[in-house]
mmCIF file of C-alpha atoms in Angstrom:
data_model
loop_
_atom_site.group_PDB
_atom_site.id
_atom_site.type_symbol
_atom_site.label_atom_id
_atom_site.label_comp_id
_atom_site.label_asym_id
_atom_site.label_seq_id
_atom_site.Cartn_x
_atom_site.Cartn_y
_atom_site.Cartn_z
ATOM 1 C CA MET A 291 -6.125 -21.579 -10.126
ATOM 2 C CA ALA A 292 -6.011 -20.882 -6.376
ATOM 3 C CA THR A 293 -2.883 -19.406 -4.856
ATOM 4 C CA SER A 294 -1.943 -18.290 -1.366
ATOM 5 C CA THR A 295 -3.336 -14.842 -2.197
ATOM 6 C CA THR A 296 -6.630 -16.143 -3.594
ATOM 7 C CA PRO A 297 -9.379 -14.309 -1.703
ATOM 8 C CA THR A 298 -11.784 -16.331 0.400
ATOM 9 C CA VAL A 299 -15.331 -15.963 -0.909
ATOM 10 C CA VAL A 300 -17.942 -15.306 1.796
ATOM 11 C CA LEU A 301 -21.452 -16.034 0.498
ATOM 12 C CA VAL A 302 -24.183 -14.101 2.324
ATOM 13 C CA HIS A 303 -27.713 -15.386 1.715
ATOM 14 C CA GLY A 304 -30.730 -13.118 1.841
ATOM 15 C CA ALA A 305 -34.187 -13.268 3.386
ATOM 16 C CA PHE A 306 -36.517 -16.258 2.999
ATOM 17 C CA ALA A 307 -33.519 -18.552 2.346
ATOM 18 C CA ASP A 308 -30.510 -20.093 4.077
ATOM 19 C CA ALA A 309 -26.904 -20.902 3.202
ATOM 20 C CA SER A 310 -27.954 -24.078 1.352
ATOM 21 C CA SER A 311 -29.258 -21.811 -1.427
ATOM 22 C CA TRP A 312 -25.588 -21.381 -2.395
ATOM 23 C CA SER A 313 -24.950 -25.149 -2.760
ATOM 24 C CA GLY A 314 -24.491 -25.121 -6.537
ATOM 25 C CA VAL A 315 -22.293 -22.024 -6.399
ATOM 26 C CA ILE A 316 -20.176 -23.543 -3.603
ATOM 27 C CA ALA A 317 -19.581 -26.676 -5.688
ATOM 28 C CA GLU A 318 -18.484 -24.549 -8.671
ATOM 29 C CA LEU A 319 -16.030 -22.499 -6.597
ATOM 30 C CA GLN A 320 -14.636 -25.499 -4.712
ATOM 31 C CA ASN A 321 -13.993 -27.257 -8.030
ATOM 32 C CA ASP A 322 -11.704 -24.332 -8.875
ATOM 33 C CA GLY A 323 -9.929 -24.523 -5.535
ATOM 34 C CA ILE A 324 -11.363 -21.193 -4.378
ATOM 35 C CA PRO A 325 -11.807 -21.069 -0.595
ATOM 36 C CA VAL A 326 -15.427 -20.382 0.335
ATOM 37 C CA VAL A 327 -17.470 -19.808 3.500
ATOM 38 C CA ALA A 328 -21.279 -19.575 3.616
ATOM 39 C CA PRO A 329 -22.268 -18.325 7.083
ATOM 40 C CA PRO A 330 -25.810 -18.151 8.431
ATOM 41 C CA ASN A 331 -27.356 -14.698 8.080
ATOM 42 C CA PRO A 332 -29.272 -13.921 11.305
ATOM 43 C CA LEU A 333 -31.947 -11.868 9.430
ATOM 44 C CA ARG A 334 -32.734 -9.840 12.545
ATOM 45 C CA GLY A 335 -31.811 -6.323 11.404
ATOM 46 C CA LEU A 336 -29.471 -4.446 9.091
ATOM 47 C CA ALA A 337 -26.947 -3.188 11.648
ATOM 48 C CA ALA A 338 -26.797 -6.409 13.665
ATOM 49 C CA ASP A 339 -26.625 -8.683 10.615
ATOM 50 C CA ALA A 340 -23.944 -6.550 8.933
ATOM 51 C CA ALA A 341 -21.898 -6.566 12.143
ATOM 52 C CA TYR A 342 -22.096 -10.362 12.211
ATOM 53 C CA ILE A 343 -20.969 -10.696 8.578
ATOM 54 C CA ALA A 344 -18.162 -8.191 9.203
ATOM 55 C CA SER A 345 -16.969 -10.286 12.157
ATOM 56 C CA VAL A 346 -16.943 -13.426 9.986
ATOM 57 C CA ALA A 347 -14.861 -11.639 7.337
ATOM 58 C CA ALA A 348 -12.460 -10.080 9.842
ATOM 59 C CA GLN A 349 -11.605 -13.484 11.339
ATOM 60 C CA ILE A 350 -10.536 -14.917 7.967
ATOM 61 C CA ASP A 351 -6.809 -14.836 7.244
ATOM 62 C CA GLY A 352 -6.104 -12.992 4.010
ATOM 63 C CA PRO A 353 -8.301 -11.127 1.534
ATOM 64 C CA VAL A 354 -12.075 -11.657 1.328
ATOM 65 C CA VAL A 355 -14.596 -11.168 -1.463
ATOM 66 C CA LEU A 356 -18.085 -10.649 -0.014
ATOM 67 C CA VAL A 357 -21.011 -11.929 -2.091
ATOM 68 C CA GLY A 358 -24.541 -10.851 -1.130
ATOM 69 C CA HIS A 359 -27.822 -12.175 -2.495
ATOM 70 C CA SER A 360 -30.971 -10.053 -2.129
ATOM 71 C CA TYR A 361 -31.029 -8.480 1.372
ATOM 72 C CA GLY A 362 -27.475 -9.799 1.734
ATOM 73 C CA GLY A 363 -26.439 -7.058 -0.701
ATOM 74 C CA ALA A 364 -27.345 -4.385 1.848
ATOM 75 C CA LEU A 365 -25.285 -6.263 4.436
ATOM 76 C CA ILE A 366 -22.124 -6.486 2.327
ATOM 77 C CA SER A 367 -22.409 -2.768 1.515
ATOM 78 C CA VAL A 368 -21.920 -2.135 5.246
ATOM 79 C CA ALA A 369 -19.723 -5.110 6.217
ATOM 80 C CA GLY A 370 -17.501 -4.490 3.186
ATOM 81 C CA THR A 371 -15.732 -1.656 4.994
ATOM 82 C CA THR A 372 -13.881 -4.383 6.936
ATOM 83 C CA GLU A 373 -10.163 -3.963 6.205
ATOM 84 C CA ASN A 374 -9.473 -7.335 4.537
ATOM 85 C CA VAL A 375 -12.490 -7.160 2.206
ATOM 86 C CA VAL A 376 -11.145 -6.531 -1.311
ATOM 87 C CA GLY A 377 -14.273 -6.854 -3.454
ATOM 88 C CA LEU A 378 -18.077 -6.989 -3.406
ATOM 89 C CA VAL A 379 -20.380 -9.099 -5.576
ATOM 90 C CA TYR A 380 -24.125 -8.389 -5.644
ATOM 91 C CA VAL A 381 -26.451 -11.176 -6.827
ATOM 92 C CA ALA A 382 -30.066 -10.082 -7.515
ATOM 93 C CA ALA A 383 -29.426 -7.735 -4.632
ATOM 94 C CA TYR A 384 -30.082 -4.409 -2.980
ATOM 95 C CA VAL A 385 -27.045 -2.109 -3.377
ATOM 96 C CA THR A 386 -27.637 0.496 -0.687
ATOM 97 C CA GLU A 387 -26.139 3.945 -0.223
ATOM 98 C CA GLU A 388 -24.982 5.238 3.168
ATOM 99 C CA GLY A 389 -27.988 6.588 5.088
ATOM 100 C CA GLU A 390 -30.487 4.761 2.854
ATOM 101 C CA SER A 391 -32.979 2.071 3.887
ATOM 102 C CA LEU A 392 -34.232 -0.849 1.813
ATOM 103 C CA GLY A 393 -37.668 0.754 1.826
ATOM 104 C CA GLU A 394 -36.291 4.018 0.423
ATOM 105 C CA LEU A 395 -34.253 2.265 -2.262
ATOM 106 C CA GLN A 396 -37.095 0.089 -3.547
ATOM 107 C CA GLY A 397 -39.566 2.952 -3.122
ATOM 108 C CA ARG A 398 -37.883 4.773 -6.027
ATOM 109 C CA PHE A 399 -39.443 2.224 -8.408
ATOM 110 C CA PRO A 400 -42.745 0.312 -8.775
ATOM 111 C CA LEU A 401 -43.069 -2.286 -6.025
ATOM 112 C CA SER A 402 -42.519 -5.929 -6.921
ATOM 113 C CA PRO A 403 -45.235 -8.587 -6.354
ATOM 114 C CA LEU A 404 -43.306 -9.651 -3.247
ATOM 115 C CA VAL A 405 -44.605 -6.728 -1.197
ATOM 116 C CA SER A 406 -48.279 -7.750 -1.396
ATOM 117 C CA ASN A 407 -47.506 -11.421 -0.706
ATOM 118 C CA LEU A 408 -45.734 -11.171 2.632
ATOM 119 C CA LYS A 409 -47.114 -12.893 5.724
ATOM 120 C CA GLU A 410 -46.471 -11.389 9.151
ATOM 121 C CA ALA A 411 -45.755 -13.217 12.409
ATOM 122 C CA THR A 412 -44.162 -12.201 15.706
ATOM 123 C CA TYR A 413 -41.087 -13.387 17.563
ATOM 124 C CA PRO A 414 -39.990 -12.811 21.166
ATOM 125 C CA VAL A 415 -37.398 -10.149 21.993
ATOM 126 C CA GLU A 416 -35.668 -10.180 25.370
ATOM 127 C CA ASP A 417 -36.869 -7.373 27.664
ATOM 128 C CA ALA A 418 -39.082 -5.889 24.913
ATOM 129 C CA GLU A 419 -42.392 -6.325 23.140
ATOM 130 C CA PRO A 420 -42.533 -9.079 20.494
ATOM 131 C CA ALA A 421 -41.224 -7.940 17.102
ATOM 132 C CA VAL A 422 -42.645 -8.582 13.628
ATOM 133 C CA GLU A 423 -41.053 -10.850 11.031
ATOM 134 C CA VAL A 424 -42.158 -11.665 7.483
ATOM 135 C CA THR A 425 -42.128 -14.619 5.096
ATOM 136 C CA ILE A 426 -43.556 -15.074 1.594
ATOM 137 C CA THR A 427 -46.940 -16.800 1.468
ATOM 138 C CA ALA A 428 -46.506 -20.450 0.451
ATOM 139 C CA GLU A 429 -48.841 -20.109 -2.584
ATOM 140 C CA ALA A 430 -46.950 -17.113 -3.994
ATOM 141 C CA PHE A 431 -43.441 -18.333 -3.167
ATOM 142 C CA PRO A 432 -42.704 -20.359 -6.341
ATOM 143 C CA GLU A 433 -43.637 -17.582 -8.771
ATOM 144 C CA ILE A 434 -42.156 -14.711 -6.768
ATOM 145 C CA PHE A 435 -38.943 -16.274 -5.506
ATOM 146 C CA ALA A 436 -38.043 -19.136 -7.799
ATOM 147 C CA ALA A 437 -40.020 -19.196 -11.052
ATOM 148 C CA ASP A 438 -37.166 -20.865 -12.972
ATOM 149 C CA VAL A 439 -36.572 -23.590 -10.362
ATOM 150 C CA PRO A 440 -38.296 -27.028 -10.616
ATOM 151 C CA ALA A 441 -41.606 -27.173 -8.725
ATOM 152 C CA ALA A 442 -40.488 -30.012 -6.436
ATOM 153 C CA ILE A 443 -37.586 -27.885 -5.209
ATOM 154 C CA THR A 444 -39.661 -24.713 -4.749
ATOM 155 C CA LYS A 445 -42.089 -26.641 -2.508
ATOM 156 C CA MET A 446 -39.181 -27.469 -0.209
ATOM 157 C CA LEU A 447 -37.766 -23.963 -0.358
ATOM 158 C CA ALA A 448 -41.175 -22.503 0.540
ATOM 159 C CA VAL A 449 -41.490 -24.471 3.783
ATOM 160 C CA ALA A 450 -37.833 -23.948 4.738
ATOM 161 C CA GLN A 451 -37.996 -20.148 4.505
ATOM 162 C CA ARG A 452 -36.137 -18.148 7.131
ATOM 163 C CA PRO A 453 -38.119 -15.046 8.149
ATOM 164 C CA LEU A 454 -36.736 -11.521 7.972
ATOM 165 C CA ALA A 455 -37.340 -9.035 10.782
ATOM 166 C CA ALA A 456 -39.704 -6.401 9.372
ATOM 167 C CA GLY A 457 -37.578 -3.665 10.941
ATOM 168 C CA ALA A 458 -34.798 -4.471 8.443
ATOM 169 C CA PHE A 459 -36.749 -2.572 5.764
ATOM 170 C CA THR A 460 -36.590 0.740 7.640
ATOM 171 C CA GLU A 461 -33.085 0.628 9.173
ATOM 172 C CA THR A 462 -30.599 2.834 7.343
ATOM 173 C CA ALA A 463 -27.195 1.664 6.125
ATOM 174 C CA SER A 464 -24.237 3.038 8.079
ATOM 175 C CA ALA A 465 -21.780 2.724 5.172
ATOM 176 C CA ALA A 466 -21.457 2.084 1.424
ATOM 177 C CA ALA A 467 -18.305 0.017 0.951
ATOM 178 C CA TRP A 468 -18.664 0.111 -2.846
ATOM 179 C CA LYS A 469 -17.374 3.683 -2.736
ATOM 180 C CA THR A 470 -13.891 2.369 -1.917
ATOM 181 C CA LYS A 471 -13.990 -1.318 -2.982
ATOM 182 C CA PRO A 472 -14.487 -2.697 -6.534
ATOM 183 C CA SER A 473 -17.886 -4.275 -7.141
ATOM 184 C CA TRP A 474 -19.661 -6.645 -9.510
ATOM 185 C CA ALA A 475 -23.408 -7.162 -9.895
ATOM 186 C CA LEU A 476 -25.659 -9.777 -11.429
ATOM 187 C CA VAL A 477 -29.119 -8.499 -12.368
ATOM 188 C CA ALA A 478 -31.871 -11.136 -12.491
ATOM 189 C CA ALA A 479 -34.028 -9.729 -15.290
ATOM 190 C CA ALA A 480 -37.195 -11.716 -14.448
ATOM 191 C CA ASP A 481 -36.992 -11.137 -10.679
ATOM 192 C CA GLN A 482 -40.404 -10.861 -8.989
ATOM 193 C CA ALA A 483 -38.988 -10.258 -5.489
ATOM 194 C CA ILE A 484 -36.700 -7.256 -6.114
ATOM 195 C CA ASN A 485 -37.686 -5.151 -9.121
ATOM 196 C CA PRO A 486 -34.817 -5.558 -11.650
ATOM 197 C CA GLU A 487 -34.855 -1.739 -11.999
ATOM 198 C CA VAL A 488 -33.880 -1.515 -8.313
ATOM 199 C CA GLN A 489 -30.985 -3.897 -8.981
ATOM 200 C CA ARG A 490 -29.835 -1.981 -12.083
ATOM 201 C CA PHE A 491 -30.062 1.401 -10.358
ATOM 202 C CA GLY A 492 -27.998 0.320 -7.354
ATOM 203 C CA ALA A 493 -25.399 -1.479 -9.470
ATOM 204 C CA LYS A 494 -24.930 1.500 -11.810
ATOM 205 C CA ARG A 495 -24.728 3.920 -8.893
ATOM 206 C CA ALA A 496 -21.986 1.765 -7.389
ATOM 207 C CA GLY A 497 -20.054 1.685 -10.647
ATOM 208 C CA ALA A 498 -20.249 -2.112 -10.593
ATOM 209 C CA THR A 499 -19.291 -4.413 -13.439
ATOM 210 C CA ILE A 500 -22.782 -5.626 -14.424
ATOM 211 C CA VAL A 501 -23.990 -8.918 -15.904
ATOM 212 C CA GLU A 502 -27.686 -9.325 -16.673
ATOM 213 C CA LEU A 503 -29.374 -12.724 -17.045
ATOM 214 C CA ALA A 504 -32.603 -12.758 -19.067
ATOM 215 C CA GLY A 505 -35.307 -14.989 -17.602
ATOM 216 C CA ALA A 506 -33.513 -15.352 -14.261
ATOM 217 C CA SER A 507 -35.662 -15.435 -11.125
ATOM 218 C CA HIS A 508 -34.709 -14.140 -7.687
ATOM 219 C CA ALA A 509 -33.344 -17.620 -6.899
ATOM 220 C CA VAL A 510 -30.730 -17.288 -9.650
ATOM 221 C CA ALA A 511 -28.035 -18.860 -7.464
ATOM 222 C CA VAL A 512 -30.171 -22.015 -7.327
ATOM 223 C CA SER A 513 -31.270 -22.027 -10.985
ATOM 224 C CA GLN A 514 -28.045 -20.803 -12.632
ATOM 225 C CA PRO A 515 -25.164 -21.534 -10.234
ATOM 226 C CA LYS A 516 -22.498 -21.631 -12.955
ATOM 227 C CA GLN A 517 -23.343 -18.139 -14.207
ATOM 228 C CA VAL A 518 -23.323 -16.792 -10.647
ATOM 229 C CA ALA A 519 -20.025 -18.541 -9.925
ATOM 230 C CA ASP A 520 -18.538 -17.149 -13.163
ATOM 231 C CA LEU A 521 -19.104 -13.577 -11.953
ATOM 232 C CA ILE A 522 -17.628 -14.424 -8.536
ATOM 233 C CA ARG A 523 -14.607 -15.985 -10.275
ATOM 234 C CA ASP A 524 -14.143 -12.721 -12.197
ATOM 235 C CA ALA A 525 -14.081 -10.822 -8.900
ATOM 236 C CA VAL A 526 -11.654 -13.297 -7.343
ATOM 237 C CA ARG A 527 -9.270 -13.047 -10.328
ATOM 238 C CA ALA A 528 -9.434 -9.250 -10.337
ATOM 239 C CA THR A 529 -8.713 -8.914 -6.613
ATOM 240 C CA GLY A 530 -6.392 -11.889 -6.016
#
């Protein structure tokens, strides 16, 4: 199905995960001949991370569809203003408005179990005091992040978590690319990390084409890669 104008899909992982969380989705897209890139998300702050994702997109020849999972949704809302980005896909994600922080967006609704199961640590910052980063406690990780993923896999995911800088929750978004770019959103209806109401609210506000998966956990890209890839394929077809 791929042609010379087929957009390249850039998969942006969220907090507490890495690009390998997209493995099943990557296989689905590659089987269709859709070009795909899954860069590492630095997870050090909204502005810096979005700038990195924007630079990845800008260096790709031709159109790009940005796909953001979880915190990655906030990043593509900012990075999506990059000229060659033609569409945005949100997967169990935050869909932020310009001037809004993650804390403000999720604060509109009851907090998910994630919030009370975060573990803090510090990391060094050059020429500054150490900064705080968070992970999900190992005991709570399976239920909160990946309840529909086999236990043997969640044990590995729990120890391979990549921490998110705590400051990312209070930084405000400098743009909302969904105001000028078409968007799609997958709502994970059984998500224990981001309240599904937060996902629905952001997706509706953005005017996104919405698909909702009953019983899907936050790790929906791991547990249901075909369904996630199907939505991405829709975006690729619509923008290609």
